[in-house]
Coordinates of C-alpha atoms and ligand atoms in Angstrom, one line a residue:
M1 CA -16.2 155.7 115.9
K2 CA -14.7 159.1 114.2
K3 CA -15.2 162.4 115.9
R4 CA -16.6 165.3 114.0
K5 CA -14.8 168.3 113.9
Q6 CA -18.4 171.0 114.2
S7 CA -17.1 173.7 111.1
I8 CA -17.4 177.5 112.8
V9 CA -19.1 179.9 111.2
L10 CA -19.0 183.3 112.8
E11 CA -21.7 185.4 110.5
D12 CA -21.7 188.5 110.0
L13 CA -17.7 189.6 110.4
P14 CA -16.1 192.9 109.5
I15 CA -12.8 192.6 108.1
T16 CA -11.4 195.5 109.0
Q17 CA -7.3 195.3 107.1
Y18 CA -4.9 194.2 105.3
A19 CA -2.9 191.0 106.3
A20 CA 0.0 189.9 104.2
E21 CA -0.1 187.4 101.2
G22 CA -3.4 188.3 99.5
K23 CA -5.6 187.4 103.3
A24 CA -7.1 190.4 104.4
L25 CA -7.8 191.0 108.5
A26 CA -10.6 190.8 111.4
K27 CA -10.3 190.9 115.3
L28 CA -13.3 189.2 117.4
D29 CA -12.9 189.0 121.2
G30 CA -8.8 190.4 121.4
K31 CA -7.9 187.6 118.1
V32 CA -6.8 188.1 114.9
I33 CA -8.8 186.0 112.2
F34 CA -6.5 185.2 108.9
I35 CA -9.2 185.5 105.9
S36 CA -8.6 184.6 102.3
G37 CA -11.8 185.5 99.8
G38 CA -12.3 189.0 101.8
V39 CA -10.7 192.4 101.7
P40 CA -10.4 195.1 104.1
G41 CA -14.0 197.0 104.5
D42 CA -16.2 193.6 103.6
V43 CA -18.8 192.0 106.3
A44 CA -18.9 188.0 105.4
D45 CA -19.5 185.0 106.9
V46 CA -16.0 183.3 107.3
L47 CA -15.9 179.3 108.0
I48 CA -12.8 179.1 110.9
T49 CA -10.7 176.6 109.0
K50 CA -7.4 176.4 112.4
S51 CA -7.9 178.3 116.0
K52 CA -5.0 179.0 118.3
K53 CA -5.3 180.4 121.3
D54 CA -4.7 184.3 120.0
W55 CA -4.9 183.9 116.2
A56 CA -7.0 181.6 112.8
E57 CA -7.8 180.7 110.6
G58 CA -10.4 181.4 107.8
R59 CA -12.0 181.9 104.1
V60 CA -15.9 183.6 103.1
L61 CA -18.2 181.8 102.9
R62 CA -20.8 184.6 102.2
I63 CA -20.0 188.4 101.7
K64 CA -22.3 189.7 103.4
Q65 CA -21.7 193.2 102.3
Y66 CA -18.9 194.1 100.3
S67 CA -16.7 196.6 100.4
P68 CA -16.8 200.5 98.7
D69 CA -13.5 199.8 97.3
R70 CA -14.1 196.7 95.0
E71 CA -14.4 196.9 91.4
T72 CA -15.9 194.6 89.1
P73 CA -13.3 192.0 87.8
F74 CA -12.7 192.6 84.5
C75 CA -11.5 188.7 83.3
E76 CA -14.4 186.5 83.1
H77 CA -13.0 183.7 84.1
F78 CA -11.5 185.9 87.6
G79 CA -12.8 183.1 90.8
V80 CA -11.8 180.4 89.0
C81 CA -8.4 180.9 87.5
G82 CA -5.9 181.0 90.2
G83 CA -4.3 184.4 88.0
C84 CA -4.9 188.0 88.3
K85 CA -7.1 187.1 91.9
W86 CA -6.6 190.4 93.1
Q87 CA -8.8 192.0 90.3
M88 CA -11.4 193.2 92.6
L89 CA -9.3 195.7 94.2
P90 CA -8.1 199.1 92.0
Y91 CA -4.6 198.7 90.8
A92 CA -3.4 201.6 93.6
K93 CA -4.8 200.3 96.3
Q94 CA -2.9 196.6 95.6
L95 CA 0.0 199.3 95.5
E96 CA -0.8 200.6 99.2
Y97 CA -1.5 196.6 100.3
K98 CA 2.4 196.0 99.2
Q99 CA 4.1 199.0 100.3
Q100 CA 2.1 198.2 103.6
E101 CA 3.4 194.7 103.8
V102 CA 6.9 195.3 103.1
E103 CA 7.2 197.5 105.9
Q104 CA 5.7 195.3 108.2
N105 CA 8.0 192.3 106.4
L106 CA 11.1 194.2 107.2
T107 CA 10.1 195.7 110.7
R108 CA 8.4 192.7 112.9
I109 CA 10.3 190.1 111.1
G110 CA 13.7 191.7 110.4
K111 CA 13.7 193.7 113.8
V112 CA 15.4 196.5 111.5
T113 CA 15.8 199.9 111.5
I114 CA 15.1 200.8 108.2
P115 CA 14.8 204.0 106.4
E116 CA 11.6 205.3 104.6
I117 CA 10.2 202.6 101.8
M118 CA 10.0 204.7 98.7
P119 CA 6.9 204.5 97.2
I120 CA 6.3 201.0 95.3
I121 CA 6.6 201.5 91.6
G122 CA 4.5 200.5 90.4
A123 CA 3.5 199.0 86.4
A124 CA 2.5 201.3 83.8
N125 CA 0.1 198.8 82.0
S126 CA -1.1 196.4 84.8
R127 CA -2.5 194.1 82.0
E128 CA -0.9 192.0 78.8
Y129 CA 2.3 192.0 81.1
R130 CA 3.1 188.9 80.7
N131 CA 5.9 187.6 78.1
K132 CA 5.6 183.9 78.5
L133 CA 2.1 182.0 79.3
E134 CA 2.7 178.2 79.3
F135 CA -1.3 176.5 78.6
T136 CA -2.1 173.0 79.0
F137 CA -4.2 170.3 77.4
S138 CA -6.4 168.3 79.8
N139 CA -9.8 166.1 78.3
K140 CA -11.5 167.0 82.2
R141 CA -12.0 170.2 81.7
Y142 CA -13.3 172.1 84.8
M143 CA -17.0 172.5 85.0
L144 CA -19.2 175.3 87.2
P145 CA -21.4 174.3 89.7
E146 CA -23.9 175.2 87.8
E147 CA -22.8 173.8 84.9
M148 CA -22.7 170.1 87.1
E149 CA -26.5 170.4 87.5
A150 CA -27.3 170.8 84.3
E151 CA -29.1 167.5 83.9
T152 CA -26.1 166.0 81.0
P153 CA -22.5 167.9 82.5
F154 CA -20.9 167.8 79.9
G155 CA -16.8 168.3 80.6
G156 CA -15.1 167.3 77.8
D157 CA -11.6 169.2 76.6
A158 CA -10.2 171.7 78.0
L159 CA -7.2 174.2 76.8
G160 CA -6.2 176.8 79.1
F161 CA -5.1 176.9 83.7
H162 CA -5.0 174.4 86.4
V163 CA -7.5 174.6 88.1
P164 CA -5.6 175.6 91.6
R165 CA -6.2 172.4 93.8
I166 CA -8.0 170.1 91.3
F167 CA -4.3 168.6 89.2
D168 CA -6.1 167.1 86.8
K169 CA -8.8 169.7 86.1
V170 CA -7.9 172.3 83.0
I171 CA -10.2 175.7 82.8
D172 CA -11.1 176.3 79.4
I173 CA -9.1 179.5 79.0
H174 CA -11.0 182.2 76.4
H175 CA -9.7 185.3 76.8
C176 CA -6.4 185.2 79.0
H177 CA -5.3 189.7 79.4
L178 CA -1.9 187.8 81.0
M179 CA -0.1 188.8 77.9
H180 CA -0.8 190.7 74.5
D181 CA -3.6 189.9 72.5
V182 CA -1.6 187.3 70.1
N183 CA -1.5 184.9 73.1
N184 CA -5.7 184.6 73.0
R185 CA -5.9 183.7 68.8
I186 CA -3.0 181.5 69.2
R187 CA -4.5 179.4 72.0
N188 CA -8.1 179.6 70.2
T189 CA -7.2 178.5 67.3
V190 CA -5.0 175.6 68.2
R191 CA -8.3 174.6 70.3
A192 CA -10.8 175.3 67.3
F193 CA -8.7 173.2 64.5
A194 CA -8.5 170.2 67.1
H195 CA -12.0 170.3 67.7
E196 CA -12.0 170.5 64.0
R197 CA -10.0 166.9 63.3
Q198 CA -11.1 165.7 66.5
F199 CA -7.1 165.8 67.7
S200 CA -7.1 163.7 71.5
F201 CA -6.2 166.0 74.6
Y202 CA -3.8 164.7 77.2
D203 CA -5.4 162.9 79.7
I204 CA -2.7 163.2 82.7
K205 CA -4.5 160.6 84.6
A206 CA -4.2 157.9 82.2
H207 CA -0.9 159.4 80.7
T208 CA -2.7 159.4 77.1
G209 CA -3.9 161.9 74.7
W210 CA -1.6 163.7 71.8
L211 CA -1.6 167.6 73.0
R212 CA -0.2 168.5 75.8
N213 CA 1.5 172.1 76.8
I214 CA 1.2 175.4 74.7
I215 CA 4.6 177.9 75.4
I216 CA 3.7 180.8 74.1
R217 CA 6.8 183.8 74.4
Y218 CA 5.4 187.3 73.0
C219 CA 9.3 189.6 73.7
S220 CA 9.1 193.0 73.8
T221 CA 11.2 192.9 69.9
G222 CA 7.7 191.7 68.6
E223 CA 9.2 188.3 68.2
L224 CA 6.9 185.4 69.1
M225 CA 8.3 181.9 69.8
V226 CA 5.5 179.3 70.2
N227 CA 6.3 175.3 71.6
I228 CA 3.1 173.0 71.7
C229 CA 3.8 170.2 74.0
L230 CA 3.4 166.6 72.5
N231 CA 2.9 163.0 74.2
H232 CA 4.2 161.4 70.7
D233 CA 5.0 162.6 67.0
E234 CA 2.0 161.9 65.1
E235 CA 3.9 164.0 61.4
H236 CA 0.5 164.3 59.3
D237 CA -1.3 165.9 61.8
R238 CA 1.3 167.8 63.8
V239 CA 1.8 169.3 60.0
A240 CA -1.7 170.3 59.3
L241 CA -1.7 171.9 62.4
F242 CA 1.3 174.3 62.1
D243 CA 0.6 175.5 59.0
H244 CA -3.4 176.0 59.9
L245 CA -1.0 177.9 62.9
L246 CA 1.3 179.9 60.8
K247 CA -1.2 180.9 58.5
Q248 CA -3.7 181.9 61.4
V249 CA -1.1 183.6 63.0
P250 CA 1.6 184.9 60.9
E251 CA 2.6 187.1 62.7
I252 CA 4.1 183.9 65.7
S253 CA 8.5 184.2 64.8
T254 CA 9.4 181.4 65.8
L255 CA 7.2 177.6 66.3
L256 CA 8.9 174.5 67.8
Y257 CA 7.3 171.5 69.3
T258 CA 8.5 169.0 71.9
I259 CA 8.1 165.6 71.9
N260 CA 7.4 164.6 75.7
P261 CA 6.4 160.6 76.1
K262 CA 7.1 161.6 80.0
W263 CA 4.3 161.6 83.2
N264 CA 5.2 165.3 84.1
D265 CA 5.0 168.7 82.0
S266 CA 8.5 169.5 82.7
I267 CA 11.4 170.3 79.2
Y268 CA 14.0 171.2 80.8
D269 CA 15.3 167.2 80.0
L270 CA 14.0 167.5 76.3
Q271 CA 15.0 168.9 73.2
P272 CA 12.5 171.0 72.0
Q273 CA 12.4 170.9 67.4
V274 CA 12.0 174.2 65.1
Y275 CA 9.5 174.4 62.9
Y276 CA 9.5 176.8 61.5
G277 CA 11.9 180.0 62.3
K278 CA 15.2 180.7 64.1
G279 CA 14.3 178.5 67.1
Y280 CA 14.7 181.3 69.9
A281 CA 13.2 185.0 70.2
M282 CA 15.1 188.4 71.1
E283 CA 13.9 190.8 73.9
T284 CA 15.3 193.5 75.5
L285 CA 16.6 195.3 78.4
G286 CA 17.3 199.1 78.3
E287 CA 20.5 198.6 75.9
F288 CA 21.3 194.5 76.2
Q289 CA 20.4 192.4 73.6
F290 CA 19.0 188.5 75.0
K291 CA 18.6 185.6 73.2
I292 CA 15.7 183.8 74.8
S293 CA 15.8 180.0 73.5
P294 CA 12.8 177.6 74.6
K295 CA 13.6 176.3 77.7
S296 CA 15.8 179.8 79.2
F297 CA 14.5 181.5 81.8
F298 CA 13.5 185.3 81.8
Q299 CA 12.3 187.3 83.9
T300 CA 8.9 188.1 83.2
N301 CA 7.6 191.4 82.5
T302 CA 10.2 192.5 80.9
Q303 CA 9.1 196.7 81.2
Q304 CA 8.7 195.9 85.5
A305 CA 11.8 193.8 85.2
E306 CA 13.7 196.8 83.2
K307 CA 12.7 198.6 86.1
L308 CA 13.8 196.6 88.4
Y309 CA 17.1 196.2 87.3
S310 CA 17.9 200.3 87.2
V311 CA 17.0 200.2 90.9
A312 CA 19.7 198.0 91.8
R313 CA 21.9 199.7 89.3
D314 CA 21.2 202.6 91.0
F315 CA 21.5 201.2 94.4
A316 CA 25.4 200.0 94.0
E317 CA 26.7 203.6 93.0
L318 CA 28.6 202.2 89.7
T319 CA 31.2 204.5 88.9
G320 CA 33.5 201.9 86.5
T321 CA 36.0 201.3 88.8
E322 CA 34.2 198.3 91.2
T323 CA 34.1 194.5 91.1
V324 CA 30.7 192.9 91.4
Y325 CA 29.3 190.1 92.3
D326 CA 25.8 188.7 90.7
L327 CA 25.0 186.2 93.1
Y328 CA 22.2 183.9 92.2
C329 CA 22.5 185.2 88.4
G330 CA 20.4 183.1 86.5
T331 CA 21.0 184.5 82.6
G332 CA 23.2 187.6 84.1
S333 CA 20.6 189.6 83.4
I334 CA 20.9 191.7 85.9
G335 CA 25.3 191.0 85.9
I336 CA 24.7 192.3 81.9
F337 CA 22.7 195.3 83.0
V338 CA 24.9 197.1 84.7
S339 CA 28.7 195.9 83.5
K340 CA 28.8 199.3 81.7
Q341 CA 29.7 200.9 85.0
A342 CA 31.3 197.9 86.5
R343 CA 35.3 196.9 86.1
K344 CA 34.5 193.6 86.5
V345 CA 31.1 191.6 87.0
V346 CA 31.2 187.7 88.5
G347 CA 27.4 185.6 88.5
V348 CA 27.0 182.7 90.3
E349 CA 24.1 180.2 89.1
L350 CA 22.3 176.5 89.5
I351 CA 21.4 175.6 86.7
A352 CA 24.8 175.5 84.7
E353 CA 22.0 175.9 81.2
A354 CA 20.9 178.9 82.3
I355 CA 25.6 180.2 82.5
D356 CA 25.6 178.6 79.2
D357 CA 22.6 181.6 78.2
A358 CA 24.7 184.1 80.2
R359 CA 28.0 183.2 78.8
E360 CA 26.0 183.8 75.3
N361 CA 24.6 187.1 76.0
A362 CA 27.7 188.3 77.1
A363 CA 29.3 187.5 74.1
L364 CA 26.5 189.2 72.2
N365 CA 27.0 192.2 74.2
N366 CA 30.1 191.9 73.3
I367 CA 31.1 192.2 77.5
Q368 CA 33.9 190.3 78.5
H369 CA 34.6 191.5 82.0
A370 CA 31.8 189.2 83.0
E371 CA 32.3 185.7 84.1
F372 CA 29.7 183.4 84.8
F373 CA 30.3 180.3 87.1
A374 CA 27.9 177.3 87.4
G375 CA 26.9 175.6 91.0
D376 CA 25.5 175.6 94.1
V377 CA 26.3 179.5 96.1
I378 CA 27.8 178.0 98.7
K379 CA 30.2 175.6 97.5
I380 CA 31.2 177.8 94.9
C381 CA 32.2 181.5 96.8
D382 CA 34.4 179.8 99.2
D383 CA 37.7 181.9 100.2
A384 CA 39.2 180.5 97.1
F385 CA 36.5 181.8 94.3
F386 CA 36.5 185.5 96.3
A387 CA 40.7 185.0 96.0
T388 CA 40.4 184.5 92.4
H389 CA 37.5 186.8 91.8
G390 CA 38.7 189.5 93.6
R391 CA 37.0 191.4 97.0
P392 CA 33.9 192.2 96.1
D393 CA 32.9 196.0 95.8
V394 CA 29.6 195.0 95.8
V395 CA 27.5 191.7 96.3
I396 CA 24.0 192.1 94.4
T397 CA 22.2 189.2 95.6
D398 CA 18.6 188.0 93.8
P399 CA 17.8 184.9 95.5
P400 CA 14.6 182.7 95.7
R401 CA 11.5 182.7 97.6
A402 CA 13.1 181.1 100.6
G403 CA 16.0 183.4 100.4
M404 CA 19.6 183.6 101.6
H405 CA 21.6 180.2 102.4
E406 CA 23.0 181.0 106.3
K407 CA 25.7 180.1 105.4
L408 CA 25.5 182.7 102.5
V409 CA 24.6 185.0 105.3
I410 CA 28.0 183.7 107.1
K411 CA 29.8 184.5 104.6
L412 CA 28.6 188.1 103.0
L413 CA 29.8 189.1 106.6
E414 CA 32.7 187.7 106.6
M415 CA 33.9 189.2 103.1
A416 CA 32.9 192.7 104.1
A417 CA 32.0 194.0 101.0
P418 CA 31.2 197.9 101.0
K419 CA 27.8 197.3 99.4
I420 CA 25.2 194.4 99.2
V421 CA 22.1 195.3 97.3
Y422 CA 20.0 193.0 97.7
V423 CA 16.7 192.0 95.0
S424 CA 14.3 190.3 96.6
C425 CA 11.0 188.2 95.2
N426 CA 9.6 187.1 99.1
T427 CA 9.9 190.1 101.6
A428 CA 9.2 188.0 104.9
T429 CA 12.7 185.7 103.8
Q430 CA 14.4 189.1 103.1
A431 CA 13.7 190.7 106.7
R432 CA 15.3 187.6 108.0
D433 CA 17.9 188.0 106.4
L434 CA 18.5 191.3 106.6
G435 CA 17.9 190.7 110.1
L436 CA 21.6 189.1 110.0
L437 CA 22.9 190.9 108.4
A438 CA 22.6 194.0 110.2
E439 CA 25.0 193.2 112.5
K440 CA 27.5 195.0 110.3
Y441 CA 25.2 196.5 108.1
T442 CA 22.9 198.9 108.1
I443 CA 19.7 199.5 105.2
E444 CA 20.2 202.9 103.3
K445 CA 17.1 201.9 101.0
V446 CA 14.5 199.8 101.0
Q447 CA 12.6 200.4 97.1
P448 CA 9.7 197.3 95.5
V449 CA 9.0 197.2 93.0
D450 CA 5.1 195.4 91.0
M451 CA 6.1 192.8 88.4
F452 CA 2.9 191.8 89.5
P453 CA -0.2 193.4 89.1
H454 CA -3.5 191.7 90.5
T455 CA -1.6 189.3 92.1
H456 CA -0.2 189.8 96.2
H457 CA 4.0 188.6 94.6
I458 CA 6.4 191.9 96.2
E459 CA 9.6 192.3 94.4
C460 CA 12.0 194.7 96.8
V461 CA 15.9 196.4 96.7
V462 CA 16.4 196.2 99.6
L463 CA 20.9 198.8 99.5
L464 CA 23.4 197.4 102.6
K465 CA 26.0 200.0 103.7
L466 CA 28.7 198.6 105.6
K467 CA 28.7 199.6 109.2
Ligands
SAH1 N1 18.6 187.8 89.1 C1 18.3 186.3 87.7 C2 17.1 185.1 88.3 C3 16.5 184.9 89.9 S1 15.9 183.6 90.1 C4 17.1 187.2 87.3 O1 17.0 188.5 87.6 O2 16.6 186.6 86.4 C5 16.7 183.4 91.3 C6 18.0 182.3 90.4 O3 18.4 181.5 91.5 C7 17.6 181.0 90.1 O4 18.0 181.0 88.6 C8 17.5 179.8 90.6 O5 18.6 179.0 89.5 C9 19.1 180.3 91.3 N2 19.1 179.2 92.1 C10 18.4 178.8 93.7 N3 19.6 178.0 94.4 C11 20.6 178.8 94.3 C12 22.0 177.7 94.9 N4 21.7 177.4 96.2 N5 23.2 178.4 93.9 C13 22.6 179.6 93.0 N6 21.5 179.3 92.3 C14 20.8 179.0 92.8

């Protein structure tokens, strides 16, 4: 017979500190407990999900006493939706915890000597800050527990966000605060028309149903691009839906559709078709223009991206004579942003389409001294590459969450550029890499930037100088 593990619930546990990645912390009998669902100041009943000798993990079952820090979440979907999870904390408190997490990661994981960390640059707009949102159609609406208990529970269709950890259920979103209110009008108009005409919503398990996704891109220029993904084409219904949408939301500047007959939602191997408008949107960052195609990557918080890039540019202390490498360059936006102050920019990025965009964006801004290369940084950045393009005066590196590959760190140590500007979206892996770079570099400046209010994500720019 299988032995059932007895669940342990710690009652009335005072949660005293912030830990990291959205978790808070309590201490009991010399043991540290990492808790999800609670904030410092709460007293809660906590279900232990993992227990080791010195530490344990758990989640809040019931809050017995609410932290005085808590405030009322502004979103009706809070608690179910996976976005904006930190709404119960005032924005200033979120920033304080992010600042603390940077400090802890850099000192504890990196074990490096750091200067005083500059105060995190918060966002002027902690709502409606995203320029891109994607909503999913599903024939399996997520129902709240109280709805399930109703006499005749009714799921039905939904258009909104996936429920965290339940892959086939979607929350029917009425109002999303992550983007300008136009996102709500688009989504709610499409949903209402689809219901009226009885269009079918996608069934992820059976791979049936017509409507699959809506991707909305709203740029600071006011340009609004909408891409609707369909399982197959139904021309008559499509035209009816699109004409209705364009009439109801005349701000739409480009409307596209993408036929996706695949089992997954990715559109990267598909060709979006233009129904209305020029087929792309223009965005600006500082004095630069960027063309965003339906498949292009672009930083999702334009206002904060501008601040982040300005920090990177300031840290690089460019005078116009430098050769700057922009590693993990995506669509080349950092390289382009610093280009006016550099003699030459060399960008490297894995995704070939992003490099196509980078070249197009450089041309669009009349930048002739930037070159972009597609491929894996650890393959591209060899001795011959540096010999051809010149010894770097400044390396700007902006790796994904996993941080830099160790081989690249070794190469950077070998190249010994006078300055490295390390832009990171994960201070834990950044700390690890800084620990290695400390062999030849000192950490001069650390500037966290908040790109994603109400989430626990942190961006952090670090300036390293050769010893
Ligand atoms: N600097 C860009 C994008 C940073 S996101 C911006 O600010 O917009 C990190 C980028 O690293 C992604 O575009 C990803 O495709 C790229 N990437 C991931 N692994 C890579 C690798 N091994 N070599 C080169 N680029 C890589």
